[in-house]
């Protein structure tokens, strides 16, 4: 096995990981250098597909204020958002957006060169900045990737999966990685490991998330003993294009509703006023359940979005990618109805962190969608995720600047025993049908741990997930990336299901049909290995 050492290792090259790399390189003393690892190629991540935009609470936007953004975020969060997290992230929005501009991100501007602000559901004012019309994630990611590639102080490993954290006496001392192309392991020692590994959408049959969103960071942090928060809170986006084309479903941005599009049935009858006075612009969990209910009542696989009421020149200019993707599928959105249905989209739960990205394990940090800072509570407000990615990347860099980053020297017995698992463990070399196992897991999660849950469905899911585990004879070492991802999906699915079973109320995106009430006593759910029901690893 190869060994190396770095002062800081960032795992994940979405917007959180890329921006953290740039800010850490700018500010932190790194005697042993900085390494960015990604299991994909640089530039492939959830971030790349973000459409609607990023919250910009900008000083020059007179209509807006941090007080208003804080209030909207807390209302959408169904009572579970942490005020301090919301305040901190909102108050840093202006500063990080201006920094992104300096890094070369070009947000869309009007004819007078002023930033354009759009509106999305549950925002009381226009405050969403966008880029390339509906290609905000790609535009931000490309600008940051360019800077990272140009920076010779940032080493990059592509096609490399973090498979286990090296933790001894509750201190993270490094990470074990696997290169899927060379089929080689490497141990990297470091005093600061930052997880920026994104979300979990691929746990579900229908998702807007690309293939890599398999909950890896969450599973390896859990295995290492980190505390997890609010694992039951999965956000389902109301309007994914209800046409299957590959591993995920294409998103029809909430911003289309923000610009005036209406939800309707096949006959064009609008239905949102039956569910909420804010209609199409009600919080996501409400719109999702409304659509789900309409689909059930009409025994249909989708409802429709009618964007023909938006000026067609504006529609094509503002949403060029959505327009083109729908046209590819035979739908001209300037006059045809768009078939849409909910899909798993975002994860509010994750590795519990404070605002500096610190987890419960010394030397282990988490930022972006993998982390749970408490910002989103039970239901994320649109476009707050990209904002959280950049603000938390900024703040972890600021925190690391205050530390002396010394690479750990002591290799104790615990560390040796972790590494032994990967050098000596004999694998049962049976060919496993991972695509089939993955499909079964996605069906279980969609049917039983989805938009609506109850005790019976959750208990069924636990039984079925345990059966899947029995058909997967791996604990630590796996044969390839596909197997590592499945291992991580199983662990994360079990954690979500168990937390969903434990929360006996409905709140935000967690809707229990057997416990429809929202309790007055609002608490985060916390779990770790000592409380897990799942003995995947001891
Ligand atoms: P990601 O961008 O998902 O990056 C994770 C990275 O980690 C990837 O590079 C991946 O390869 C790597 N990785 C994962 N596991 C491993 C491992 N084991 N080893 C090594 N590397 C690993 N949010 C908004 O605020 N506004 C929007 O408009 C918006 N639109 C969206 C549209 C779509 C279609 C989707 C899917 C999401 C959208 N979101 C939006 C949510 C937002 O894009 C994500 O929450 C955010 O981009 C997450 O960024 P991240 O850096 O945390 O993770
Ligand atoms: C969208 O464009 O609808 C997605 C925005 C988000 O997830 O924040």
XYZ file of C-alpha atoms and ligand atoms in Angstrom:
599
model
C 0.000 0.000 0.000
C 1.205 3.542 -0.764
C 1.463 6.165 1.986
C 1.474 9.955 1.809
C 0.865 12.972 4.036
C -0.862 16.314 3.574
C -1.651 19.214 5.899
C -5.271 19.164 4.662
C -7.272 16.720 2.538
C -10.606 17.744 0.983
C -12.812 14.888 -0.204
C -15.222 15.962 -2.954
C -15.036 18.418 -5.811
C -18.494 19.957 -5.794
C -18.883 23.645 -5.052
C -18.195 23.121 -1.308
C -14.950 21.204 -1.918
C -13.674 23.451 -4.712
C -14.324 26.685 -2.862
C -12.817 25.262 0.353
C -9.665 24.297 -1.578
C -9.259 27.835 -2.910
C -9.939 29.548 0.410
C -7.665 27.186 2.380
C -4.844 27.591 -0.133
C -5.243 31.390 0.124
C -5.215 31.574 3.922
C -3.859 28.516 5.719
C -0.238 27.508 6.388
C 0.169 24.104 4.738
C 3.654 22.699 5.360
C 2.682 19.314 3.888
C 0.477 20.707 1.148
C -3.210 20.471 0.196
C -4.915 17.562 -1.562
C -8.326 17.492 -3.260
C -9.752 14.026 -3.888
C -12.753 13.198 -6.022
C -14.246 9.890 -7.047
C -15.372 11.489 -10.290
C -13.497 13.672 -12.718
C -13.109 17.240 -11.535
C -16.315 18.984 -12.538
C -18.766 16.084 -12.046
C -20.978 16.471 -8.965
C -24.486 17.433 -7.884
C -23.313 21.030 -7.919
C -22.922 20.919 -11.681
C -26.663 20.385 -12.154
C -27.927 23.174 -9.895
C -30.337 25.238 -11.942
C -32.363 27.808 -10.051
C -29.579 29.713 -8.330
C -27.935 30.784 -5.119
C -29.386 33.013 -2.430
C -27.740 36.424 -2.569
C -28.816 38.665 0.302
C -26.978 41.579 -1.255
C -26.542 44.984 0.311
C -27.473 46.629 -3.020
C -30.863 44.821 -3.164
C -32.995 47.366 -1.318
C -36.025 45.064 -1.335
C -34.155 42.464 0.725
C -32.568 42.116 4.159
C -30.938 39.391 6.239
C -33.909 39.652 8.638
C -36.267 38.746 5.803
C -34.079 35.861 4.573
C -33.686 34.537 8.119
C -37.442 34.646 8.615
C -38.172 32.835 5.303
C -35.554 30.139 6.022
C -36.898 29.513 9.506
C -40.517 29.367 8.308
C -39.646 26.841 5.595
C -37.560 24.800 8.075
C -40.710 23.733 9.975
C -39.405 24.772 13.386
C -36.192 22.749 13.207
C -33.719 25.309 11.840
C -31.043 26.565 14.235
C -31.305 30.330 14.509
C -27.539 30.864 14.884
C -26.764 28.803 11.790
C -29.397 30.645 9.754
C -28.157 34.046 10.939
C -24.478 33.267 10.308
C -25.062 31.896 6.827
C -27.434 34.688 5.840
C -25.107 37.406 7.132
C -22.180 36.035 5.114
C -24.104 35.818 1.843
C -23.071 39.254 0.527
C -19.372 38.610 1.297
C -19.129 35.152 -0.298
C -21.058 36.166 -3.410
C -18.677 39.095 -3.916
C -15.785 36.667 -3.450
C -17.295 34.309 -6.067
C -17.432 37.273 -8.470
C -13.703 37.805 -7.831
C -13.058 34.140 -8.627
C -14.653 34.754 -12.026
C -18.246 33.578 -11.515
C -20.504 35.571 -13.810
C -24.034 35.958 -12.472
C -26.711 37.098 -14.944
C -27.151 40.866 -15.177
C -29.777 43.187 -16.688
C -29.225 45.725 -19.469
C -27.861 48.208 -16.894
C -25.330 45.643 -15.652
C -27.169 45.188 -12.346
C -27.391 41.673 -10.898
C -30.701 39.950 -11.784
C -32.633 38.471 -8.873
C -35.280 35.831 -9.389
C -37.832 34.355 -7.010
C -38.383 30.814 -5.835
C -40.962 29.174 -3.606
C -41.296 30.450 -0.021
C -38.941 33.399 -0.572
C -40.773 36.614 0.200
C -38.672 38.688 -2.210
C -36.608 38.241 -5.388
C -33.167 37.308 -4.026
C -31.916 34.382 -6.097
C -28.867 35.025 -8.263
C -28.472 32.854 -11.342
C -25.962 32.270 -14.050
C -26.229 31.073 -17.650
C -30.021 31.368 -17.215
C -30.697 27.992 -15.623
C -27.103 26.672 -15.422
C -26.030 28.269 -12.144
C -24.239 25.233 -10.710
C -22.281 24.541 -13.879
C -21.196 28.157 -14.236
C -20.004 28.422 -10.613
C -18.312 25.033 -10.744
C -16.522 25.782 -14.013
C -15.132 29.060 -12.683
C -13.908 27.422 -9.448
C -12.515 24.342 -11.268
C -10.484 26.601 -13.537
C -8.932 28.354 -10.528
C -8.242 25.055 -8.756
C -6.569 23.549 -11.842
C -4.438 26.662 -12.311
C -3.292 26.578 -8.692
C -0.100 24.575 -8.412
C -0.366 24.387 -4.619
C -3.437 22.173 -4.868
C -2.762 18.496 -5.651
C -5.664 16.637 -7.218
C -6.579 12.932 -7.202
C -9.403 12.034 -9.604
C -11.245 8.686 -9.852
C -10.284 8.098 -6.224
C -12.778 7.051 -3.538
C -12.391 7.738 0.157
C -13.322 4.361 1.633
C -12.479 4.644 5.327
C -11.450 7.311 7.790
C -8.466 6.542 9.981
C -9.696 7.369 13.462
C -8.066 6.496 16.722
C -9.100 7.748 20.185
C -11.765 9.931 18.550
C -9.188 11.761 16.460
C -9.115 11.554 12.679
C -5.566 11.010 11.474
C -6.122 10.367 7.822
C -8.093 8.611 5.157
C -7.777 5.416 3.192
C -8.512 5.870 -0.502
C -9.036 3.513 -3.437
C -8.226 4.367 -7.022
C -10.763 2.635 -9.205
C -8.723 2.898 -12.405
C -5.453 1.563 -10.973
C -7.271 -0.666 -8.431
C -4.828 0.570 -5.745
C -5.172 1.657 -2.135
C -3.328 4.539 -0.499
C -3.191 5.739 3.102
C -3.064 9.503 3.459
C -2.183 10.907 6.881
C -3.475 14.366 7.673
C -4.524 16.457 10.687
C -7.501 17.929 8.776
C -9.830 15.811 6.668
C -12.775 17.684 5.149
C -15.750 15.704 3.868
C -17.481 17.535 0.994
C -19.008 14.436 -0.546
C -22.523 15.689 -1.330
C -25.886 14.004 -0.997
C -27.841 10.750 -1.105
C -30.382 11.064 -3.943
C -29.337 7.772 -5.528
C -30.849 5.895 -2.581
C -34.210 6.523 -4.243
C -35.780 5.111 -7.407
C -36.650 8.598 -8.625
C -34.104 11.329 -8.034
C -32.751 14.489 -9.590
C -29.242 13.564 -8.343
C -26.550 12.146 -10.623
C -25.026 8.677 -10.184
C -22.373 9.664 -7.617
C -24.819 10.828 -4.923
C -24.583 7.624 -2.859
C -24.102 9.007 0.661
C -20.434 7.961 0.887
C -19.262 10.704 3.268
C -22.161 10.052 5.617
C -21.532 6.286 5.700
C -17.782 6.546 6.291
C -18.216 9.201 8.976
C -20.830 7.014 10.702
C -18.523 3.986 10.498
C -15.782 6.064 12.088
C -18.067 6.987 15.009
C -19.203 10.524 14.059
C -22.505 11.895 15.351
C -25.260 12.255 12.725
C -28.188 14.678 12.806
C -31.760 14.685 11.422
C -31.218 11.629 9.245
C -34.946 11.247 8.468
C -35.172 14.523 6.533
C -34.973 13.896 2.784
C -36.279 16.638 0.504
C -38.353 15.588 -2.499
C -38.438 18.197 -5.252
C -41.984 18.630 -6.601
C -41.160 18.949 -10.281
C -38.775 16.521 -11.933
C -39.470 15.794 -15.592
C -41.512 12.589 -15.439
C -39.628 10.881 -18.233
C -36.993 8.261 -17.422
C -33.732 8.883 -19.195
C -30.855 7.205 -17.342
C -29.917 7.149 -13.675
C -31.840 10.236 -12.673
C -34.658 12.542 -13.664
C -34.091 15.961 -15.167
C -35.135 18.853 -12.918
C -37.674 21.456 -13.955
C -36.498 24.297 -11.755
C -38.696 25.890 -9.140
C -37.700 29.168 -10.791
C -40.086 28.258 -13.650
C -42.906 28.425 -11.101
C -41.224 31.538 -9.684
C -41.687 33.168 -13.101
C -45.384 32.207 -13.198
C -45.830 28.591 -14.416
C -48.858 26.740 -12.994
C -49.401 23.152 -11.888
C -52.425 21.443 -13.391
C -53.987 18.101 -14.259
C -54.199 16.629 -17.771
C -57.254 18.828 -18.507
C -55.436 22.004 -17.503
C -57.321 22.350 -14.202
C -55.074 24.056 -11.633
C -55.104 22.489 -8.172
C -52.624 24.213 -5.850
C -55.188 26.596 -4.309
C -56.820 23.506 -2.701
C -53.637 22.927 -0.697
C -52.060 26.273 0.223
C -52.820 29.937 -0.299
C -49.275 30.447 -1.644
C -50.195 27.919 -4.367
C -47.221 27.040 -6.629
C -44.901 29.049 -4.381
C -45.673 27.213 -1.147
C -42.673 25.463 0.504
C -41.393 22.410 -1.328
C -42.720 19.763 1.061
C -46.255 21.133 0.688
C -46.142 21.299 -3.125
C -44.613 17.800 -3.276
C -47.342 16.248 -1.135
C -50.025 18.097 -3.100
C -48.705 16.669 -6.382
C -48.318 13.202 -4.843
C -51.932 13.345 -3.692
C -53.199 14.490 -7.105
C -51.253 11.655 -8.765
C -52.883 9.149 -6.404
C -56.374 10.568 -6.893
C -56.044 10.525 -10.682
C -54.170 7.216 -10.667
C -51.507 8.886 -12.738
C -47.706 8.847 -12.825
C -47.452 12.624 -13.090
C -49.193 15.987 -13.089
C -48.352 18.842 -15.487
C -46.608 22.177 -15.370
C -47.993 24.806 -17.699
C -45.319 27.381 -18.555
C -47.127 28.656 -21.661
C -48.356 31.660 -19.663
C -44.752 32.983 -19.571
C -43.653 35.128 -22.492
C -42.012 32.635 -24.859
C -38.969 34.797 -25.703
C -38.321 35.284 -21.995
C -38.895 31.550 -21.334
C -36.257 30.489 -23.863
C -33.754 33.105 -22.701
C -34.220 32.501 -18.987
C -34.394 28.687 -19.125
C -32.320 27.647 -22.151
C -31.346 24.216 -20.799
C -34.807 23.281 -19.591
C -36.235 24.433 -22.924
C -33.692 22.361 -24.875
C -34.008 19.218 -22.704
C -37.803 19.228 -22.961
C -37.638 19.806 -26.720
C -35.306 16.785 -26.980
C -38.167 14.829 -25.416
C -40.761 16.248 -27.821
C -42.118 18.931 -25.477
C -42.089 22.589 -26.514
C -42.563 24.251 -23.129
C -43.744 27.502 -24.671
C -47.035 25.770 -25.516
C -47.013 22.106 -24.339
C -47.724 20.962 -20.784
C -44.627 19.495 -19.077
C -45.207 16.123 -17.316
C -43.728 16.434 -13.805
C -43.563 14.322 -10.645
C -41.670 14.511 -7.344
C -38.167 13.035 -6.974
C -35.612 12.775 -4.153
C -33.537 15.913 -4.412
C -31.682 17.066 -1.313
C -30.599 15.776 2.083
C -31.162 17.970 5.135
C -29.675 15.349 7.475
C -26.023 14.391 7.619
C -22.862 14.599 9.667
C -23.547 16.947 12.575
C -21.256 19.962 12.472
C -20.884 23.381 13.982
C -20.454 26.447 11.772
C -16.714 25.852 11.430
C -17.408 22.440 9.939
C -16.140 20.589 13.021
C -17.722 17.176 13.585
C -17.759 15.166 16.811
C -14.380 13.655 15.780
C -11.283 15.818 16.230
C -9.629 16.647 12.895
C -12.686 15.587 10.856
C -14.725 18.348 9.209
C -17.819 18.229 6.978
C -19.251 20.923 4.689
C -21.949 21.208 2.024
C -24.747 18.701 1.589
C -22.928 15.983 3.582
C -23.060 18.138 6.699
C -26.018 19.004 8.884
C -25.446 22.482 10.294
C -29.082 23.001 11.298
C -29.628 25.668 8.602
C -32.331 23.831 6.681
C -34.276 22.323 9.571
C -37.011 19.999 8.332
C -37.272 21.472 4.855
C -34.685 23.404 2.870
C -35.602 26.732 1.340
C -34.718 26.790 -2.375
C -31.214 27.991 -3.287
C -29.985 27.950 0.305
C -27.855 24.882 -0.362
C -25.314 26.516 -2.645
C -25.139 29.404 -0.193
C -24.440 27.009 2.699
C -21.737 25.243 0.621
C -19.801 28.456 0.078
C -20.292 30.021 3.506
C -19.248 26.829 5.327
C -16.248 26.344 3.008
C -15.260 29.921 3.818
C -15.648 29.366 7.563
C -13.759 26.045 7.720
C -10.852 27.798 5.964
C -10.999 30.623 8.466
C -10.973 28.128 11.337
C -8.054 26.069 9.961
C -6.076 29.297 9.668
C -6.154 29.523 13.453
C -4.631 26.026 13.906
C -1.151 24.655 13.563
C -1.626 21.749 11.176
C 0.879 19.061 12.140
C 0.649 15.763 10.298
C 0.106 12.937 12.835
C 3.195 10.840 13.436
C 2.023 8.161 15.818
C 0.719 5.074 14.087
C -0.916 3.071 16.854
C -2.411 -0.397 16.964
C -5.893 0.871 16.160
C -4.636 2.458 12.962
C -2.728 -0.687 12.012
C -5.852 -2.775 12.515
C -7.838 -0.451 10.216
C -5.210 -0.704 7.489
C -4.969 -4.494 7.900
C -8.605 -4.831 6.871
C -7.636 -3.613 3.429
C -4.407 -5.506 2.997
C -5.275 -8.885 4.497
C -8.998 -9.419 4.468
C -9.877 -12.202 2.074
C -12.861 -11.380 -0.033
C -15.404 -13.898 -1.083
C -14.903 -13.347 -4.756
C -18.442 -14.193 -5.826
C -19.619 -12.029 -8.631
C -22.286 -9.775 -7.071
C -25.066 -8.312 -9.169
C -24.709 -4.783 -7.794
C -27.051 -3.104 -10.346
C -29.814 -5.515 -9.254
C -29.094 -5.029 -5.522
C -29.047 -1.259 -6.063
C -32.383 -1.358 -7.861
C -33.928 -3.329 -4.990
C -32.604 -0.815 -2.454
C -33.936 2.131 -4.480
C -37.387 0.503 -4.692
C -37.461 -0.126 -0.933
C -36.498 3.470 -0.148
C -38.964 4.975 -2.646
C -41.911 2.792 -1.632
C -41.395 2.578 2.120
C -39.207 5.508 3.234
C -40.460 8.064 0.729
C -42.723 11.109 0.658
C -45.214 9.453 3.053
C -44.129 6.952 5.712
C -45.687 5.001 8.565
C -44.564 2.429 11.089
C -45.569 -0.490 8.903
C -43.705 0.775 5.821
C -40.601 1.635 7.855
C -40.500 -1.755 9.590
C -40.915 -3.418 6.187
C -37.992 -1.354 4.888
C -35.774 -2.403 7.794
C -36.537 -6.092 7.181
C -35.893 -5.755 3.444
C -32.662 -3.781 3.916
C -31.381 -6.462 6.302
C -32.129 -9.092 3.649
C -30.156 -7.044 1.136
C -27.269 -6.851 3.582
C -27.315 -10.646 3.839
C -26.921 -10.820 0.068
C -23.915 -8.521 0.209
C -21.047 -10.402 1.867
C -18.788 -7.404 2.529
C -18.074 -5.456 5.678
C -15.076 -3.246 5.023
C -13.067 -4.135 1.959
C -14.964 -4.306 -1.326
C -13.949 -5.300 -4.814
C -14.489 -2.052 -6.664
C -16.170 1.367 -6.561
C -19.577 -0.060 -7.442
C -19.437 -2.247 -4.334
C -18.150 0.561 -2.093
C -21.001 2.762 -3.239
C -23.528 0.029 -2.547
C -22.015 -0.567 0.915
C -22.435 3.154 1.635
C -25.974 3.241 0.247
C -27.001 0.361 2.518
C -25.590 2.021 5.628
C -27.134 5.407 4.841
C -30.524 3.872 3.950
C -30.627 2.048 7.242
C -29.789 5.210 9.156
C -32.516 7.199 7.389
C -35.092 4.480 7.956
C -34.233 4.058 11.602
C -34.439 7.792 12.282
C -37.727 8.026 10.385
C -39.111 5.284 12.610
C -37.956 7.062 15.731
C -39.497 10.467 14.905
C -43.119 10.002 15.845
C -44.521 13.203 14.359
C -44.786 14.914 10.965
C -42.557 17.892 10.347
C -41.361 19.453 7.084
C -40.294 16.774 4.647
C -40.776 13.963 7.193
C -44.446 13.018 6.840
C -45.742 10.139 8.994
C -49.306 9.223 8.042
C -49.661 7.462 11.413
C -48.427 10.540 13.293
C -49.765 13.501 11.277
C -49.405 16.014 14.125
C -46.390 18.258 14.604
C -45.249 18.114 18.214
C -44.722 21.293 20.242
C -41.438 19.946 21.521
C -39.149 20.309 18.528
C -35.825 18.490 18.745
C -33.092 17.394 16.374
C -32.641 13.673 16.074
C -29.151 12.513 16.842
C -27.602 9.146 16.130
C -24.223 7.463 16.114
C -22.812 3.953 15.994
C -23.612 3.222 19.602
C -27.303 3.982 18.928
C -27.620 2.516 15.425
C -29.865 -0.494 14.888
C -27.645 -1.731 12.169
C -24.589 -3.777 13.010
C -23.015 -3.354 9.582
C -19.733 -2.646 11.292
C -19.038 -3.177 14.976
P -21.611 17.814 -4.592
O -21.714 18.912 -5.546
O -22.590 16.714 -4.718
O -20.157 17.208 -4.719
C -19.792 16.021 -4.062
C -18.423 15.608 -4.550
O -17.923 14.557 -3.735
C -18.380 15.074 -5.967
O -17.227 15.573 -6.589
C -18.260 13.561 -5.774
O -17.623 12.931 -6.852
C -17.402 13.524 -4.530
N -17.481 12.285 -3.742
C -18.578 11.686 -3.224
N -18.228 10.582 -2.548
C -16.882 10.478 -2.615
C -15.926 9.551 -2.122
N -16.275 8.458 -1.428
N -14.621 9.757 -2.392
C -14.218 10.825 -3.133
N -15.091 11.737 -3.640
C -16.397 11.562 -3.376
N -29.134 24.007 -4.628
C -29.235 25.347 -4.656
O -28.901 26.022 -3.679
N -29.697 25.975 -5.776
C -30.091 25.293 -6.879
O -30.477 25.893 -7.877
C -30.016 23.884 -6.866
N -30.430 23.149 -7.925
C -30.220 21.802 -7.920
C -30.539 21.066 -9.055
C -30.273 19.713 -9.114
C -30.624 18.924 -10.341
C -29.686 19.067 -7.983
C -29.377 17.598 -8.022
C -29.396 19.792 -6.839
C -29.661 21.155 -6.795
N -29.362 21.911 -5.663
C -29.492 23.264 -5.697
C -28.684 21.300 -4.513
C -27.174 21.602 -4.652
O -26.787 21.513 -5.992
C -26.346 20.650 -3.836
O -26.849 20.536 -2.543
C -24.924 21.151 -3.754
O -24.426 21.405 -5.047
C -24.054 20.162 -3.023
O -22.718 20.556 -3.178
P -21.574 19.761 -2.443
O -20.305 20.426 -2.837
O -21.904 19.613 -1.029
O -21.646 18.294 -3.088
C -34.491 24.392 -8.461
O -33.939 25.067 -9.350
O -35.702 24.190 -8.391
C -33.643 23.785 -7.417
C -33.288 24.812 -6.465
C -32.792 24.199 -5.206
O -32.774 22.974 -5.067
O -32.416 24.973 -4.331
